[in-house]
mmCIF file of C-alpha atoms in Angstrom:
data_model
loop_
_atom_site.group_PDB
_atom_site.id
_atom_site.type_symbol
_atom_site.label_atom_id
_atom_site.label_comp_id
_atom_site.label_asym_id
_atom_site.label_seq_id
_atom_site.Cartn_x
_atom_site.Cartn_y
_atom_site.Cartn_z
ATOM 1 C CA MET A 1 10.570 21.795 -16.403
ATOM 2 C CA ARG A 2 7.715 20.303 -14.443
ATOM 3 C CA VAL A 3 5.889 17.772 -16.631
ATOM 4 C CA SER A 4 3.133 17.631 -14.001
ATOM 5 C CA LEU A 5 2.573 21.389 -14.413
ATOM 6 C CA ALA A 6 2.266 20.996 -18.178
ATOM 7 C CA VAL A 7 -0.409 18.343 -17.722
ATOM 8 C CA SER A 8 -2.349 20.461 -15.216
ATOM 9 C CA VAL A 9 -2.319 23.456 -17.536
ATOM 10 C CA ALA A 10 -3.375 21.314 -20.485
ATOM 11 C CA LEU A 11 -6.358 19.885 -18.630
ATOM 12 C CA ILE A 12 -7.706 23.385 -18.038
ATOM 13 C CA ALA A 13 -6.672 24.955 -21.335
ATOM 14 C CA THR A 14 -8.295 22.326 -23.515
ATOM 15 C CA GLY A 15 -11.689 22.734 -21.884
ATOM 16 C CA LEU A 16 -11.631 19.234 -20.441
ATOM 17 C CA GLU A 17 -13.357 20.388 -17.265
ATOM 18 C CA ALA A 18 -16.354 21.721 -19.175
ATOM 19 C CA ALA A 19 -16.504 18.693 -21.441
ATOM 20 C CA LEU A 20 -16.617 16.232 -18.572
ATOM 21 C CA MET A 21 -18.698 18.117 -16.056
ATOM 22 C CA THR A 22 -21.536 18.847 -18.476
ATOM 23 C CA ASP A 23 -22.184 15.219 -19.323
ATOM 24 C CA GLY A 24 -23.427 13.465 -16.225
ATOM 25 C CA HIS A 25 -23.884 10.197 -18.107
ATOM 26 C CA GLN A 26 -20.240 9.432 -18.749
ATOM 27 C CA ASP A 27 -18.869 6.520 -16.773
ATOM 28 C CA ALA A 28 -15.458 6.406 -15.098
ATOM 29 C CA ILE A 29 -13.867 4.485 -17.983
ATOM 30 C CA THR A 30 -14.871 7.152 -20.504
ATOM 31 C CA ILE A 31 -13.718 9.952 -18.222
ATOM 32 C CA MET A 32 -10.366 8.308 -17.560
ATOM 33 C CA ALA A 33 -9.838 7.761 -21.287
ATOM 34 C CA GLU A 34 -10.403 11.457 -21.999
ATOM 35 C CA ILE A 35 -8.058 12.505 -19.192
ATOM 36 C CA GLN A 36 -5.497 10.027 -20.505
ATOM 37 C CA LYS A 37 -5.784 11.503 -23.998
ATOM 38 C CA GLN A 38 -5.295 15.081 -22.819
ATOM 39 C CA ALA A 39 -2.460 14.188 -20.468
ATOM 40 C CA THR A 40 -0.673 12.229 -23.188
ATOM 41 C CA GLU A 41 -0.900 15.139 -25.617
ATOM 42 C CA ALA A 42 0.463 17.525 -22.975
ATOM 43 C CA LEU A 43 3.343 15.193 -22.115
ATOM 44 C CA MET A 44 4.268 14.735 -25.764
ATOM 45 C CA LYS A 45 4.338 18.493 -26.244
ATOM 46 C CA ALA A 46 6.315 19.104 -23.057
ATOM 47 C CA SER A 47 8.803 16.397 -23.929
ATOM 48 C CA THR A 48 9.617 17.866 -27.329
ATOM 49 C CA GLU A 49 9.306 21.616 -26.762
ATOM 50 C CA SER A 50 10.836 22.312 -23.345
ATOM 51 C CA PRO A 51 14.338 23.821 -23.589
ATOM 52 C CA ASP A 52 15.433 22.288 -20.276
ATOM 53 C CA ARG A 53 14.559 18.639 -20.760
ATOM 54 C CA PRO A 54 17.217 16.243 -19.403
ATOM 55 C CA VAL A 55 19.986 15.291 -21.792
ATOM 56 C CA ASP A 56 20.087 11.596 -20.927
ATOM 57 C CA GLY A 57 17.799 10.556 -23.748
ATOM 58 C CA CYS A 58 14.432 10.321 -21.975
ATOM 59 C CA SER A 59 11.495 11.517 -24.050
ATOM 60 C CA PHE A 60 7.881 10.597 -24.560
ATOM 61 C CA GLY A 61 8.744 8.408 -27.522
ATOM 62 C CA LYS A 62 11.520 6.556 -25.684
ATOM 63 C CA ALA A 63 9.776 6.135 -22.327
ATOM 64 C CA GLN A 64 8.708 2.794 -20.881
ATOM 65 C CA VAL A 65 4.948 2.251 -20.915
ATOM 66 C CA ARG A 66 2.824 1.291 -17.913
ATOM 67 C CA GLN A 67 -0.257 -0.614 -19.091
ATOM 68 C CA ASP A 68 -3.473 -1.976 -17.674
ATOM 69 C CA TRP A 69 -2.863 -5.542 -16.441
ATOM 70 C CA GLU A 70 -5.762 -6.661 -18.617
ATOM 71 C CA ASN A 71 -3.995 -5.412 -21.745
ATOM 72 C CA LEU A 72 -0.733 -7.267 -21.141
ATOM 73 C CA GLY A 73 -0.076 -10.362 -23.203
ATOM 74 C CA HIS A 74 -0.031 -13.816 -21.609
ATOM 75 C CA ASP A 75 3.775 -13.997 -21.720
ATOM 76 C CA GLN A 76 4.114 -10.509 -20.218
ATOM 77 C CA LYS A 77 1.873 -11.461 -17.310
ATOM 78 C CA ARG A 78 3.768 -14.685 -16.728
ATOM 79 C CA ASP A 79 7.089 -12.811 -16.794
ATOM 80 C CA TYR A 80 5.855 -10.380 -14.132
ATOM 81 C CA ILE A 81 4.542 -13.249 -11.990
ATOM 82 C CA ARG A 82 7.826 -15.127 -12.355
ATOM 83 C CA ALA A 83 9.694 -12.053 -11.118
ATOM 84 C CA VAL A 84 7.504 -11.816 -8.021
ATOM 85 C CA GLN A 85 8.039 -15.514 -7.350
ATOM 86 C CA CYS A 86 11.784 -14.994 -7.760
ATOM 87 C CA LEU A 87 11.718 -12.321 -5.057
ATOM 88 C CA ALA A 88 9.994 -14.728 -2.690
ATOM 89 C CA ASP A 89 12.915 -17.145 -3.171
ATOM 90 C CA SER A 90 15.630 -14.526 -2.569
ATOM 91 C CA PRO A 91 17.073 -13.547 0.844
ATOM 92 C CA SER A 92 15.837 -10.443 2.645
ATOM 93 C CA LYS A 93 17.935 -7.345 3.263
ATOM 94 C CA LEU A 94 15.693 -5.863 5.941
ATOM 95 C CA THR A 95 16.681 -8.571 8.420
ATOM 96 C CA LEU A 96 19.593 -6.247 9.192
ATOM 97 C CA TYR A 97 17.035 -4.009 10.908
ATOM 98 C CA GLY A 98 15.467 -6.833 12.885
ATOM 99 C CA TRP A 99 12.284 -6.876 10.798
ATOM 100 C CA ALA A 100 10.239 -10.040 10.359
ATOM 101 C CA SER A 101 11.273 -10.214 6.704
ATOM 102 C CA LYS A 102 12.094 -13.729 5.525
ATOM 103 C CA ASN A 103 12.738 -13.094 1.822
ATOM 104 C CA ARG A 104 13.344 -10.406 -0.785
ATOM 105 C CA TYR A 105 9.656 -10.177 -1.531
ATOM 106 C CA ASP A 106 9.032 -9.029 2.045
ATOM 107 C CA ASP A 107 11.179 -5.966 1.363
ATOM 108 C CA PHE A 108 10.180 -5.718 -2.311
ATOM 109 C CA VAL A 109 12.260 -3.217 -4.275
ATOM 110 C CA GLY A 110 12.499 -4.357 -7.896
ATOM 111 C CA GLU A 111 11.068 -6.934 -10.262
ATOM 112 C CA CYS A 112 13.900 -9.493 -10.127
ATOM 113 C CA GLY A 113 14.897 -9.542 -13.771
ATOM 114 C CA TYR A 114 11.475 -8.508 -15.087
ATOM 115 C CA LYS A 115 11.929 -6.947 -18.538
ATOM 116 C CA GLY A 116 8.659 -5.046 -18.708
ATOM 117 C CA TYR A 117 7.374 -2.154 -16.640
ATOM 118 C CA GLN A 118 5.009 -1.892 -13.675
ATOM 119 C CA PRO A 119 1.413 -2.510 -14.842
ATOM 120 C CA TYR A 120 -1.667 -1.127 -13.126
ATOM 121 C CA TRP A 121 -5.059 -2.403 -11.971
ATOM 122 C CA ASN A 122 -7.799 -0.297 -13.550
ATOM 123 C CA TRP A 123 -10.299 -0.340 -10.656
ATOM 124 C CA PHE A 124 -13.152 1.180 -12.611
ATOM 125 C CA LYS A 125 -13.641 -1.651 -15.105
ATOM 126 C CA TYR A 126 -14.841 -4.225 -12.600
ATOM 127 C CA ALA A 127 -15.938 -2.145 -9.624
ATOM 128 C CA ASP A 128 -19.330 -3.886 -9.617
ATOM 129 C CA ASP A 129 -17.711 -7.326 -9.325
ATOM 130 C CA LEU A 130 -13.964 -7.397 -8.725
ATOM 131 C CA SER A 131 -13.825 -11.192 -8.973
ATOM 132 C CA LYS A 132 -14.289 -10.827 -12.742
ATOM 133 C CA SER A 133 -11.147 -8.705 -13.073
ATOM 134 C CA PRO A 134 -8.131 -10.438 -14.676
ATOM 135 C CA VAL A 135 -6.201 -9.248 -11.626
ATOM 136 C CA PHE A 136 -8.260 -11.419 -9.264
ATOM 137 C CA ASP A 137 -9.834 -14.170 -11.366
ATOM 138 C CA GLY A 138 -7.591 -16.875 -9.885
ATOM 139 C CA SER A 139 -6.059 -17.857 -13.226
ATOM 140 C CA LEU A 140 -2.355 -18.524 -13.755
ATOM 141 C CA THR A 141 -2.016 -14.990 -15.166
ATOM 142 C CA SER A 142 -3.644 -13.247 -12.190
ATOM 143 C CA MET A 143 -2.503 -11.979 -8.822
ATOM 144 C CA GLY A 144 -4.307 -14.961 -7.352
ATOM 145 C CA GLY A 145 -7.943 -15.430 -6.437
ATOM 146 C CA GLY A 146 -9.562 -12.518 -4.702
ATOM 147 C CA GLY A 147 -11.673 -14.443 -2.246
ATOM 148 C CA GLY A 148 -9.269 -16.655 -0.380
ATOM 149 C CA GLU A 149 -10.556 -19.547 1.694
ATOM 150 C CA TYR A 150 -13.773 -18.877 3.552
ATOM 151 C CA PHE A 151 -13.162 -17.275 6.928
ATOM 152 C CA PRO A 152 -16.247 -16.221 8.904
ATOM 153 C CA HIS A 153 -16.072 -12.567 9.879
ATOM 154 C CA ASN A 154 -18.241 -9.473 10.117
ATOM 155 C CA GLY A 155 -16.561 -7.327 7.459
ATOM 156 C CA SER A 156 -14.186 -4.370 7.682
ATOM 157 C CA MET A 157 -14.343 -0.798 8.944
ATOM 158 C CA GLY A 158 -12.697 1.958 6.931
ATOM 159 C CA GLY A 159 -12.744 5.747 6.928
ATOM 160 C CA GLY A 160 -11.529 6.040 10.482
ATOM 161 C CA ASN A 161 -13.984 3.311 11.519
ATOM 162 C CA THR A 162 -16.903 5.237 9.992
ATOM 163 C CA ILE A 163 -17.512 3.248 6.784
ATOM 164 C CA TYR A 164 -18.625 -0.373 6.814
ATOM 165 C CA PHE A 165 -17.452 -2.834 4.171
ATOM 166 C CA PRO A 166 -19.512 -6.037 4.392
ATOM 167 C CA PRO A 167 -17.739 -9.406 4.228
ATOM 168 C CA GLY A 168 -17.175 -11.153 0.937
ATOM 169 C CA LYS A 169 -16.941 -14.885 0.352
ATOM 170 C CA GLY A 170 -13.345 -15.299 1.534
ATOM 171 C CA GLY A 171 -11.196 -13.764 4.224
ATOM 172 C CA GLY A 172 -8.766 -16.674 4.527
ATOM 173 C CA CYS A 173 -5.567 -17.601 2.699
ATOM 174 C CA VAL A 174 -5.355 -17.233 -1.077
ATOM 175 C CA THR A 175 -5.269 -20.712 -2.626
ATOM 176 C CA SER A 176 -5.855 -20.157 -6.366
ATOM 177 C CA GLY A 177 -3.643 -18.582 -8.984
ATOM 178 C CA PRO A 178 0.127 -18.693 -9.543
ATOM 179 C CA PHE A 179 1.341 -17.732 -6.072
ATOM 180 C CA ASN A 180 2.132 -20.230 -3.374
ATOM 181 C CA LEU A 181 3.155 -17.129 -1.478
ATOM 182 C CA THR A 182 3.528 -16.465 2.221
ATOM 183 C CA ILE A 183 3.928 -12.918 3.492
ATOM 184 C CA ASN A 184 5.487 -12.500 6.903
ATOM 185 C CA ILE A 185 5.137 -8.900 8.144
ATOM 186 C CA GLY A 186 2.066 -7.579 9.988
ATOM 187 C CA PRO A 187 -0.813 -6.981 10.127
ATOM 188 C CA ILE A 188 -0.572 -4.513 13.005
ATOM 189 C CA THR A 189 -3.814 -2.565 12.684
ATOM 190 C CA PRO A 190 -6.131 -4.730 10.537
ATOM 191 C CA ARG A 191 -9.602 -3.391 9.880
ATOM 192 C CA MET A 192 -11.129 -6.765 9.064
ATOM 193 C CA ASP A 193 -12.946 -8.418 11.919
ATOM 194 C CA GLY A 194 -11.065 -11.405 13.356
ATOM 195 C CA LEU A 195 -7.875 -11.070 11.300
ATOM 196 C CA PRO A 196 -4.946 -12.356 13.420
ATOM 197 C CA SER A 197 -2.532 -9.496 14.071
ATOM 198 C CA VAL A 198 0.842 -8.841 15.700
ATOM 199 C CA GLY A 199 2.223 -5.973 17.746
ATOM 200 C CA SER A 200 5.081 -4.759 15.533
ATOM 201 C CA LEU A 201 6.946 -5.142 12.244
ATOM 202 C CA PHE A 202 9.442 -7.385 14.044
ATOM 203 C CA GLU A 203 7.018 -10.239 14.765
ATOM 204 C CA TRP A 204 6.658 -13.097 12.291
ATOM 205 C CA ASN A 205 3.116 -13.864 11.153
ATOM 206 C CA PRO A 206 3.043 -15.987 7.933
ATOM 207 C CA ARG A 207 -0.077 -15.785 5.718
ATOM 208 C CA LEU A 208 -1.644 -14.058 2.672
ATOM 209 C CA ARG A 209 -5.357 -13.355 3.010
ATOM 210 C CA ARG A 210 -7.937 -11.647 0.819
ATOM 211 C CA ASP A 211 -11.655 -11.008 0.848
ATOM 212 C CA LEU A 212 -13.033 -9.111 -2.147
ATOM 213 C CA THR A 213 -15.924 -6.928 -1.133
ATOM 214 C CA MET A 214 -18.762 -5.984 -3.436
ATOM 215 C CA SER A 215 -18.746 -2.421 -2.081
ATOM 216 C CA ALA A 216 -16.043 -1.061 -4.396
ATOM 217 C CA SER A 217 -18.528 0.633 -6.722
ATOM 218 C CA ARG A 218 -19.592 2.955 -3.899
ATOM 219 C CA PHE A 219 -16.248 4.751 -4.183
ATOM 220 C CA LEU A 220 -14.467 3.640 -7.368
ATOM 221 C CA ASN A 221 -16.874 5.510 -9.596
ATOM 222 C CA ALA A 222 -17.279 8.442 -11.986
ATOM 223 C CA GLU A 223 -18.414 10.875 -9.300
ATOM 224 C CA ASN A 224 -15.264 10.509 -7.225
ATOM 225 C CA LEU A 225 -13.028 10.490 -10.298
ATOM 226 C CA LEU A 226 -14.533 13.759 -11.534
ATOM 227 C CA ASN A 227 -14.172 15.316 -8.100
ATOM 228 C CA ILE A 228 -10.414 14.746 -7.878
ATOM 229 C CA THR A 229 -9.537 15.420 -11.525
ATOM 230 C CA VAL A 230 -11.663 18.375 -12.652
ATOM 231 C CA GLY A 231 -14.071 19.048 -9.765
ATOM 232 C CA ASP A 232 -13.805 20.832 -6.430
ATOM 233 C CA ALA A 233 -10.978 18.653 -5.112
ATOM 234 C CA SER A 234 -8.793 19.433 -8.138
ATOM 235 C CA HIS A 235 -8.363 23.099 -7.200
ATOM 236 C CA SER A 236 -5.410 22.495 -4.867
ATOM 237 C CA VAL A 237 -2.951 19.715 -4.118
ATOM 238 C CA LYS A 238 -4.160 19.472 -0.523
ATOM 239 C CA LEU A 239 -7.815 19.088 -1.537
ATOM 240 C CA PHE A 240 -6.829 16.517 -4.147
ATOM 241 C CA GLN A 241 -4.852 14.448 -1.649
ATOM 242 C CA ASP A 242 -7.528 14.713 1.039
ATOM 243 C CA GLU A 243 -10.167 13.374 -1.341
ATOM 244 C CA LEU A 244 -7.955 10.778 -3.033
ATOM 245 C CA GLN A 245 -6.714 9.209 0.167
ATOM 246 C CA GLY A 246 -8.617 10.819 3.013
ATOM 247 C CA VAL A 247 -10.776 9.285 5.702
ATOM 248 C CA ARG A 248 -13.822 9.021 3.427
ATOM 249 C CA ASN A 249 -12.291 6.063 1.613
ATOM 250 C CA ASP A 250 -12.257 7.484 -1.844
ATOM 251 C CA PRO A 251 -10.098 5.725 -4.489
ATOM 252 C CA HIS A 252 -6.961 5.000 -2.457
ATOM 253 C CA GLY A 253 -8.568 3.528 0.625
ATOM 254 C CA SER A 254 -11.320 1.877 -1.369
ATOM 255 C CA GLY A 255 -8.804 -0.116 -3.383
ATOM 256 C CA HIS A 256 -7.312 -1.459 -0.171
ATOM 257 C CA PHE A 257 -10.610 -2.232 1.523
ATOM 258 C CA SER A 258 -11.961 -3.801 -1.656
ATOM 259 C CA MET A 259 -9.236 -6.439 -1.330
ATOM 260 C CA GLY A 260 -10.117 -6.935 2.337
ATOM 261 C CA ALA A 261 -8.065 -8.876 4.926
ATOM 262 C CA ASP A 262 -4.364 -7.929 4.604
ATOM 263 C CA GLY A 263 -5.307 -5.117 2.240
ATOM 264 C CA THR A 264 -7.046 -3.296 5.107
ATOM 265 C CA ASP A 265 -3.868 -2.933 7.159
ATOM 266 C CA LEU A 266 -1.549 0.013 6.579
ATOM 267 C CA TYR A 267 1.570 -2.039 7.284
ATOM 268 C CA ALA A 268 0.607 -5.370 5.728
ATOM 269 C CA SER A 269 -1.152 -4.306 2.520
ATOM 270 C CA ILE A 270 2.149 -3.630 0.777
ATOM 271 C CA ASN A 271 2.921 -7.365 0.916
ATOM 272 C CA ASP A 272 -0.008 -8.387 -1.292
ATOM 273 C CA PRO A 273 1.126 -8.758 -4.957
ATOM 274 C CA ALA A 274 -1.965 -6.775 -5.994
ATOM 275 C CA PHE A 275 -0.776 -3.785 -3.924
ATOM 276 C CA TRP A 276 1.733 -2.791 -6.585
ATOM 277 C CA LEU A 277 -0.897 -2.761 -9.329
ATOM 278 C CA HIS A 278 -3.230 -0.748 -7.093
ATOM 279 C CA HIS A 279 -0.601 1.901 -6.384
ATOM 280 C CA SER A 280 0.426 2.062 -10.012
ATOM 281 C CA MET A 281 -3.181 3.034 -10.791
ATOM 282 C CA LEU A 282 -2.993 5.667 -8.054
ATOM 283 C CA ASP A 283 0.148 7.021 -9.679
ATOM 284 C CA ARG A 284 -1.697 7.132 -12.993
ATOM 285 C CA ILE A 285 -4.196 9.525 -11.412
ATOM 286 C CA TYR A 286 -1.540 11.317 -9.370
ATOM 287 C CA TRP A 287 0.771 12.179 -12.270
ATOM 288 C CA LYS A 288 -0.591 15.715 -12.713
ATOM 289 C CA VAL A 289 -0.076 17.044 -9.201
ATOM 290 C CA ASP A 290 2.682 18.105 -6.809
ATOM 291 C CA ILE A 291 3.045 17.513 -3.056
ATOM 292 C CA ALA A 292 1.402 18.744 0.143
ATOM 293 C CA GLY A 293 1.477 17.641 3.744
ATOM 294 C CA GLY A 294 3.954 16.820 6.489
ATOM 295 C CA THR A 295 7.083 14.707 6.463
ATOM 296 C CA VAL A 296 5.958 12.241 9.156
ATOM 297 C CA MET A 297 2.998 9.958 8.533
ATOM 298 C CA ARG A 298 0.021 10.569 10.810
ATOM 299 C CA GLU A 299 1.713 13.522 12.495
ATOM 300 C CA PRO A 300 -0.041 16.632 11.119
ATOM 301 C CA ASP A 301 2.307 18.996 12.985
ATOM 302 C CA SER A 302 5.443 17.572 11.392
ATOM 303 C CA PRO A 303 7.464 19.884 9.102
ATOM 304 C CA PRO A 304 5.880 20.349 5.661
ATOM 305 C CA ALA A 305 7.357 18.275 2.879
ATOM 306 C CA VAL A 306 9.342 20.090 0.191
ATOM 307 C CA LEU A 307 10.646 18.928 -3.150
ATOM 308 C CA GLY A 308 14.203 18.670 -1.872
ATOM 309 C CA ASP A 309 13.374 16.243 0.960
ATOM 310 C CA MET A 310 15.143 12.912 0.620
ATOM 311 C CA LEU A 311 13.184 9.659 0.614
ATOM 312 C CA ASP A 312 14.969 7.083 2.763
ATOM 313 C CA VAL A 313 14.508 3.542 1.411
ATOM 314 C CA MET A 314 16.639 1.924 4.123
ATOM 315 C CA GLY A 315 19.391 0.714 1.828
ATOM 316 C CA LEU A 316 17.074 -1.137 -0.563
ATOM 317 C CA ASP A 317 17.908 1.358 -3.323
ATOM 318 C CA THR A 318 19.395 4.832 -3.722
ATOM 319 C CA ASN A 319 17.837 7.554 -1.569
ATOM 320 C CA ARG A 320 16.479 10.299 -3.803
ATOM 321 C CA PRO A 321 14.817 13.712 -3.384
ATOM 322 C CA ILE A 322 11.065 13.887 -3.915
ATOM 323 C CA LYS A 323 11.502 16.130 -6.966
ATOM 324 C CA ASP A 324 13.319 13.350 -8.854
ATOM 325 C CA LEU A 325 10.341 11.035 -8.395
ATOM 326 C CA LEU A 326 7.664 13.513 -9.469
ATOM 327 C CA ASP A 327 8.922 14.039 -13.023
ATOM 328 C CA ILE A 328 8.132 10.798 -14.832
ATOM 329 C CA LEU A 329 10.078 11.922 -17.907
ATOM 330 C CA GLY A 330 13.010 13.198 -15.877
ATOM 331 C CA GLY A 331 15.250 10.360 -16.968
ATOM 332 C CA THR A 332 16.875 9.942 -13.549
ATOM 333 C CA PRO A 333 15.540 7.657 -12.255
ATOM 334 C CA LEU A 334 12.177 7.686 -14.068
ATOM 335 C CA CYS A 335 11.289 7.532 -17.731
ATOM 336 C CA TYR A 336 7.762 6.199 -18.253
ATOM 337 C CA VAL A 337 4.261 7.088 -19.406
ATOM 338 C CA TYR A 338 0.831 5.509 -19.056
ATOM 339 C CA LYS A 339 -1.303 3.888 -21.703
#
């Protein structure tokens, strides 16, 4: 049983599209809450009524819960931060491949004893001023300050160098918050003006830079959310993916470019602790779709991906077929829901 299919059907059957599209005054938070409500109801129904649910005990009621970072308790945030710090103190496994990895955080795979589940960064709440978000406020329960030290630069270019993101107040190394963290891989293709780069994943380049831009609200907004969830881009998986993470810098790219600096580089952005919260939010939106596209990044003529294709994680964990990672209530390896 495809839980994602149940959610898609529920969104149409309950009249959600009409409810959202007829009220042009609803903001992204309200829209996301309604989508969350409908998706949750569909998942609960699918979990209890499907005759072919897995027998390993995973169900809606037993699933782990992914929450907004803002809604985690102080101790939960500190536990997550401690786990990230633990990874930075553990030896790398990717050094076997000659990568520039210096520690386990560089080839991040798990949360190092973390007892909770992966939280997400709800972009919409603070799109007008990301520095006010608990993710970037520089407190001891944040992912560190969003600005970094001041580094004079002319901003970043996204959307295939067609969209300009003006500079923020930082651009240099992150100095506030709980992380005295150095990332070592990349950047290879940074989009921020003046950001020191390297030529490959095998060259060592220690730093962690950020530069929050005030341009996030141009893309992390109700209009784009409606488009990919119930609007024109929701009518096929390909349209959805093109609008979610295409060259126009809709939600996916905008989250990266909103962080600036290392966040603007395809290869380096994954090293920023905030990356994982950003992609958890993407997954929260993505949980009602399937797959489309080729098997090789940036090669449009590569063979189309199918559900049986294996995802190679280079020995950091067990390789698994795509289909196992699309069903969040499948039980193996996933059993979680969003709140």
